[in-house]
Short mmCIF file of C-alpha atoms in Angstrom, two decimals:
data_model
loop_
_atom_site.label_atom_id
_atom_site.label_comp_id
_atom_site.label_asym_id
_atom_site.label_seq_id
_atom_site.Cartn_x
_atom_site.Cartn_y
_atom_site.Cartn_z
CA MET A 1119 0.00 0.00 0.00
CA SER A 1120 1.09 3.57 -0.63
CA ALA A 1121 1.00 5.82 2.40
CA ALA A 1122 1.06 9.53 3.25
CA GLU A 1123 1.13 11.15 6.66
CA ARG A 1124 0.61 14.54 8.23
CA GLY A 1125 0.55 14.86 11.98
CA ARG A 1126 -1.30 11.81 13.20
CA VAL A 1127 -3.30 11.30 9.99
CA ARG A 1128 -2.23 8.39 7.80
CA VAL A 1129 -3.53 7.68 4.30
CA GLU A 1130 -3.28 4.33 2.53
CA ALA A 1131 -4.70 3.04 -0.72
CA GLY A 1132 -7.18 0.18 -0.32
CA ALA A 1133 -8.02 -2.59 -2.79
CA LYS A 1134 -11.58 -3.57 -1.82
CA ARG A 1135 -14.65 -2.64 -3.80
CA VAL A 1136 -16.63 -0.26 -1.58
CA ARG A 1137 -20.26 0.76 -2.04
CA ALA A 1138 -22.61 2.93 0.00
CA TYR A 1139 -26.39 3.15 -0.32
CA LEU A 1140 -28.93 5.72 0.80
CA ALA A 1141 -32.70 5.13 0.64
CA GLY A 1142 -32.07 2.11 -1.56
CA GLU A 1143 -30.01 4.07 -4.11
CA LEU A 1144 -26.33 3.65 -4.87
CA VAL A 1145 -24.38 6.68 -3.67
CA VAL A 1146 -20.85 5.57 -4.54
CA ASP A 1147 -19.20 2.51 -6.08
CA THR A 1148 -15.41 2.35 -6.18
CA THR A 1149 -12.50 -0.06 -6.31
CA ARG A 1150 -10.12 2.75 -5.33
CA PRO A 1151 -10.95 3.59 -1.72
CA ALA A 1152 -8.50 5.34 0.55
CA LEU A 1153 -8.20 4.38 4.21
CA VAL A 1154 -7.58 7.44 6.36
CA TRP A 1155 -6.68 7.15 10.03
CA GLU A 1156 -8.12 10.39 11.40
CA LYS A 1157 -7.90 8.73 14.81
CA PRO A 1158 -5.46 5.98 15.82
CA TYR A 1159 -8.18 3.42 16.58
CA TYR A 1160 -9.66 2.66 13.15
CA PRO A 1161 -9.74 4.09 9.61
CA THR A 1162 -12.36 6.08 7.68
CA TYR A 1163 -13.10 5.67 3.98
CA TYR A 1164 -12.34 8.53 1.61
CA LEU A 1165 -13.68 7.80 -1.88
CA PRO A 1166 -12.90 9.21 -5.36
CA ALA A 1167 -15.30 12.00 -6.30
CA GLU A 1168 -15.61 10.68 -9.85
CA ASP A 1169 -16.97 7.35 -8.55
CA PHE A 1170 -20.04 8.94 -6.95
CA ARG A 1171 -23.46 8.29 -8.46
CA ALA A 1172 -25.30 10.68 -6.15
CA ALA A 1173 -25.01 14.43 -6.50
CA LEU A 1174 -22.78 16.33 -4.09
CA VAL A 1175 -24.17 19.82 -3.49
CA PRO A 1176 -21.96 22.39 -1.69
CA THR A 1177 -23.56 24.02 1.34
CA GLY A 1178 -21.02 26.82 1.74
CA GLU A 1179 -20.05 25.55 5.18
CA VAL A 1180 -16.38 24.87 5.92
CA LYS A 1181 -14.99 22.54 8.59
CA ARG A 1182 -11.36 23.17 9.43
CA SER A 1183 -8.87 20.51 10.42
CA PRO A 1184 -5.26 21.29 11.41
CA SER A 1185 -4.06 18.16 9.61
CA ARG A 1186 -6.46 17.86 6.65
CA GLY A 1187 -7.11 21.53 5.91
CA ASP A 1188 -10.43 23.18 5.06
CA GLY A 1189 -13.24 20.71 4.43
CA GLN A 1190 -16.02 21.88 2.17
CA VAL A 1191 -19.36 20.49 3.38
CA HIS A 1192 -21.74 18.98 0.81
CA ASP A 1193 -25.25 17.58 0.89
CA VAL A 1194 -25.69 14.16 -0.69
CA LYS A 1195 -28.65 14.12 -3.10
CA THR A 1196 -30.31 11.06 -4.64
CA THR A 1197 -33.48 10.93 -6.74
CA SER A 1198 -35.52 9.86 -3.73
CA GLY A 1199 -33.91 11.78 -0.90
CA GLY A 1200 -30.65 12.91 0.55
CA ALA A 1201 -28.42 13.40 3.56
CA ALA A 1202 -27.71 16.96 4.66
CA GLY A 1203 -24.06 17.80 5.25
CA ALA A 1204 -23.00 14.17 4.89
CA ALA A 1205 -19.99 14.70 2.60
CA LEU A 1206 -16.69 16.54 3.00
CA ARG A 1207 -14.16 17.47 0.33
CA TYR A 1208 -10.63 18.81 0.89
CA PRO A 1209 -9.62 20.21 -2.53
CA ASP A 1210 -6.69 22.17 -1.09
CA SER A 1211 -5.64 19.74 1.61
CA PRO A 1212 -1.96 19.74 2.64
CA LEU A 1213 -2.35 15.95 2.31
CA GLU A 1214 -2.28 15.67 -1.48
CA PRO A 1215 -3.94 12.20 -1.66
CA LEU A 1216 -7.13 13.67 -0.13
CA ARG A 1217 -7.68 16.41 -2.69
CA ASP A 1218 -9.78 14.39 -5.14
CA LEU A 1219 -11.54 12.30 -2.50
CA VAL A 1220 -14.82 12.58 -0.60
CA ARG A 1221 -15.41 11.65 3.02
CA LEU A 1222 -18.91 10.36 3.74
CA GLU A 1223 -20.43 10.37 7.22
CA TRP A 1224 -20.73 6.66 7.94
CA ASP A 1225 -24.01 6.85 9.87
CA ALA A 1226 -25.64 9.05 7.22
CA MET A 1227 -25.67 6.10 4.81
CA ASP A 1228 -28.13 3.22 5.14
CA GLU A 1229 -25.77 0.45 4.00
CA TRP A 1230 -22.07 -0.03 3.38
CA PHE A 1231 -20.49 -2.95 1.52
CA GLU A 1232 -16.92 -4.20 1.22
CA GLU A 1233 -17.06 -6.34 -1.90
CA ASP A 1234 -20.47 -8.06 -1.49
CA GLU A 1235 -20.47 -8.24 2.31
CA PRO A 1236 -22.12 -5.63 4.53
CA VAL A 1237 -19.84 -3.85 6.95
CA TYR A 1238 -20.90 -2.02 10.10
CA VAL A 1239 -19.69 0.85 12.30
CA HIS A 1240 -16.50 1.63 10.35
CA PRO A 1241 -14.21 0.06 7.73
CA ARG A 1242 -12.35 -3.06 8.75
CA ASP A 1243 -8.83 -2.12 9.77
CA PRO A 1244 -6.29 -4.15 7.74
CA TYR A 1245 -4.01 -4.12 10.79
CA THR A 1246 -6.60 -5.57 13.18
CA ARG A 1247 -6.69 -9.33 13.57
CA VAL A 1248 -9.38 -11.36 15.33
CA ASP A 1249 -8.57 -14.92 16.40
CA ALA A 1250 -11.16 -17.06 18.22
CA LEU A 1251 -9.49 -20.15 19.69
CA ARG A 1252 -11.07 -23.05 21.55
CA SER A 1253 -9.38 -23.69 24.88
CA SER A 1254 -9.50 -26.06 27.87
CA ARG A 1255 -8.36 -23.42 30.33
CA HIS A 1256 -10.42 -23.08 33.50
CA VAL A 1257 -12.22 -19.74 33.53
CA ARG A 1258 -14.21 -18.62 36.54
CA VAL A 1259 -16.00 -15.28 36.87
CA GLU A 1260 -17.14 -13.59 40.05
CA VAL A 1261 -19.31 -10.50 40.32
CA GLY A 1262 -19.52 -8.85 43.69
CA GLY A 1263 -17.94 -11.93 45.25
CA VAL A 1264 -20.55 -14.29 43.76
CA GLU A 1265 -19.53 -16.90 41.19
CA VAL A 1266 -21.55 -16.35 38.01
CA ALA A 1267 -19.59 -18.51 35.54
CA ASN A 1268 -17.37 -21.58 35.74
CA SER A 1269 -16.14 -23.24 32.56
CA HIS A 1270 -13.45 -25.50 31.15
CA ARG A 1271 -14.71 -24.85 27.61
CA PRO A 1272 -13.95 -21.23 26.78
CA VAL A 1273 -13.37 -19.80 23.36
CA ILE A 1274 -10.73 -17.11 23.81
CA LEU A 1275 -11.02 -14.21 21.40
CA PHE A 1276 -7.82 -12.30 20.71
CA GLU A 1277 -8.40 -8.96 18.98
CA THR A 1278 -5.63 -6.49 18.19
CA GLY A 1279 -5.51 -3.71 20.76
CA LEU A 1280 -7.95 -5.31 23.22
CA PRO A 1281 -7.54 -7.70 26.15
CA ALA A 1282 -8.31 -11.38 25.59
CA ARG A 1283 -12.03 -12.04 25.95
CA TYR A 1284 -13.30 -15.30 27.38
CA TYR A 1285 -16.47 -16.48 25.63
CA LEU A 1286 -18.24 -19.14 27.68
CA PRO A 1287 -21.08 -21.60 26.98
CA MET A 1288 -24.31 -20.26 28.45
CA THR A 1289 -24.82 -23.57 30.25
CA ASP A 1290 -21.67 -22.75 32.27
CA VAL A 1291 -23.14 -19.40 33.39
CA ARG A 1292 -25.60 -18.62 36.17
CA LEU A 1293 -28.42 -17.63 33.84
CA ASP A 1294 -30.70 -17.04 36.82
CA LEU A 1295 -28.56 -14.01 37.66
CA LEU A 1296 -28.66 -12.53 34.14
CA ARG A 1297 -31.24 -10.00 32.95
CA SER A 1298 -31.52 -9.13 29.27
CA THR A 1299 -31.25 -5.43 28.41
CA ASP A 1300 -32.10 -3.32 25.37
CA LEU A 1301 -28.47 -2.46 24.62
CA ARG A 1302 -27.14 -3.51 21.23
CA THR A 1303 -23.71 -2.71 19.80
CA HIS A 1304 -22.20 -3.37 16.40
CA CYS A 1305 -18.71 -4.47 15.43
CA PRO A 1306 -17.29 -4.70 11.89
CA TYR A 1307 -15.47 -7.93 12.81
CA LYS A 1308 -18.03 -9.73 14.98
CA GLY A 1309 -21.49 -8.37 14.17
CA THR A 1310 -24.32 -7.31 16.50
CA ALA A 1311 -24.04 -8.01 20.22
CA GLU A 1312 -26.83 -8.23 22.76
CA TYR A 1313 -26.28 -7.53 26.46
CA TRP A 1314 -27.24 -8.73 29.92
CA SER A 1315 -26.89 -7.24 33.37
CA VAL A 1316 -25.95 -9.32 36.39
CA VAL A 1317 -28.44 -8.95 39.24
CA ILE A 1318 -27.36 -10.11 42.71
CA GLY A 1319 -29.87 -9.19 45.37
CA ASP A 1320 -30.38 -5.44 45.15
CA ASP A 1321 -27.16 -4.91 43.18
CA VAL A 1322 -27.43 -4.50 39.42
CA HIS A 1323 -24.22 -4.66 37.40
CA GLU A 1324 -25.43 -3.17 34.15
CA ASN A 1325 -24.46 -4.54 30.75
CA VAL A 1326 -21.39 -6.46 31.90
CA VAL A 1327 -22.23 -9.53 29.78
CA TRP A 1328 -22.60 -9.71 26.01
CA GLY A 1329 -22.86 -12.25 23.25
CA TYR A 1330 -23.30 -12.73 19.50
CA ARG A 1331 -26.05 -15.14 18.51
CA THR A 1332 -25.24 -14.83 14.79
CA PRO A 1333 -21.71 -13.39 14.48
CA LEU A 1334 -20.01 -12.56 11.22
CA PRO A 1335 -18.18 -15.50 9.58
CA GLU A 1336 -14.69 -14.59 10.82
CA SER A 1337 -15.94 -14.76 14.43
CA GLY A 1338 -18.27 -17.73 14.00
CA GLN A 1339 -16.74 -19.69 16.87
CA VAL A 1340 -18.26 -17.35 19.47
CA ALA A 1341 -21.83 -17.93 18.26
CA GLY A 1342 -24.16 -18.51 21.21
CA LEU A 1343 -21.44 -17.88 23.80
CA VAL A 1344 -21.24 -15.00 26.27
CA ALA A 1345 -18.37 -12.91 27.58
CA PHE A 1346 -17.88 -10.71 30.63
CA TYR A 1347 -16.13 -7.36 30.70
CA ASN A 1348 -12.77 -8.25 32.27
CA GLU A 1349 -12.62 -4.58 33.29
CA LYS A 1350 -15.71 -4.86 35.52
CA VAL A 1351 -15.68 -8.37 37.02
CA ASP A 1352 -13.18 -10.69 38.70
CA THR A 1353 -11.83 -13.25 36.24
CA TYR A 1354 -9.86 -16.28 37.39
CA VAL A 1355 -7.94 -18.23 34.74
CA ASP A 1356 -6.52 -21.57 35.86
CA GLY A 1357 -7.02 -20.45 39.45
CA VAL A 1358 -5.19 -17.13 39.10
CA LEU A 1359 -7.06 -13.82 39.48
CA GLU A 1360 -6.30 -11.65 36.46
CA ASP A 1361 -5.67 -7.93 36.76
CA ARG A 1362 -8.55 -5.88 35.45
CA PRO A 1363 -7.36 -4.33 32.18
CA SER A 1364 -7.49 -0.60 31.60
CA THR A 1365 -9.48 0.13 28.43
CA PRO A 1366 -12.13 2.65 27.30
CA PHE A 1367 -14.74 0.00 28.22
CA GLY A 1368 -13.83 0.19 31.90
#
């Protein structure tokens, strides 16, 4: 991949076909996406202006970035609707690779595809790896001093930049202590997660358990299993209490 940098922003050429849809209409279709790390955690797609099918209408508004320059705000217009202020162009950016590209607000689009597979939340980072490995390690979880899970059949999920997560069979978990919640989160590598709180007497530990009933193919081994936030519970692995990791989820 080619790369360009300014400050903390990195730009790399991608090879996937990328499409975005709004109200059922194709907004952009390209095989020349750029991955731009505006933040260190994950990239954003910037797409060639000439590959847009929808109209991009300037609003006159400018958003300034110390690294990317002045961003000209555009409305995205399709025959059946549009998204106000959903596109940015940097025609005079100090980062030359951005000058002919368009940044779309991810959530303003109804659907995104990498090749023919839907992708959620943000583009998949080519430097993030997700490995789900079956294990016979003994994993025990306590919440508020009460054992809520005890398993010799974990699937350990290793994801770049995150602590190991222990996914456990639901039959090895005290389901009588779990209460389903309305929270749902989305991950481009694993899919849509549902959540449970742990209720012990009058104490409610909110949304400390999650699971993927129908994960994306690359994380299929965690289907139907549940995991606990290591940051919020006491996790014993092979009899040893692990330190609670420090992450944004804590």
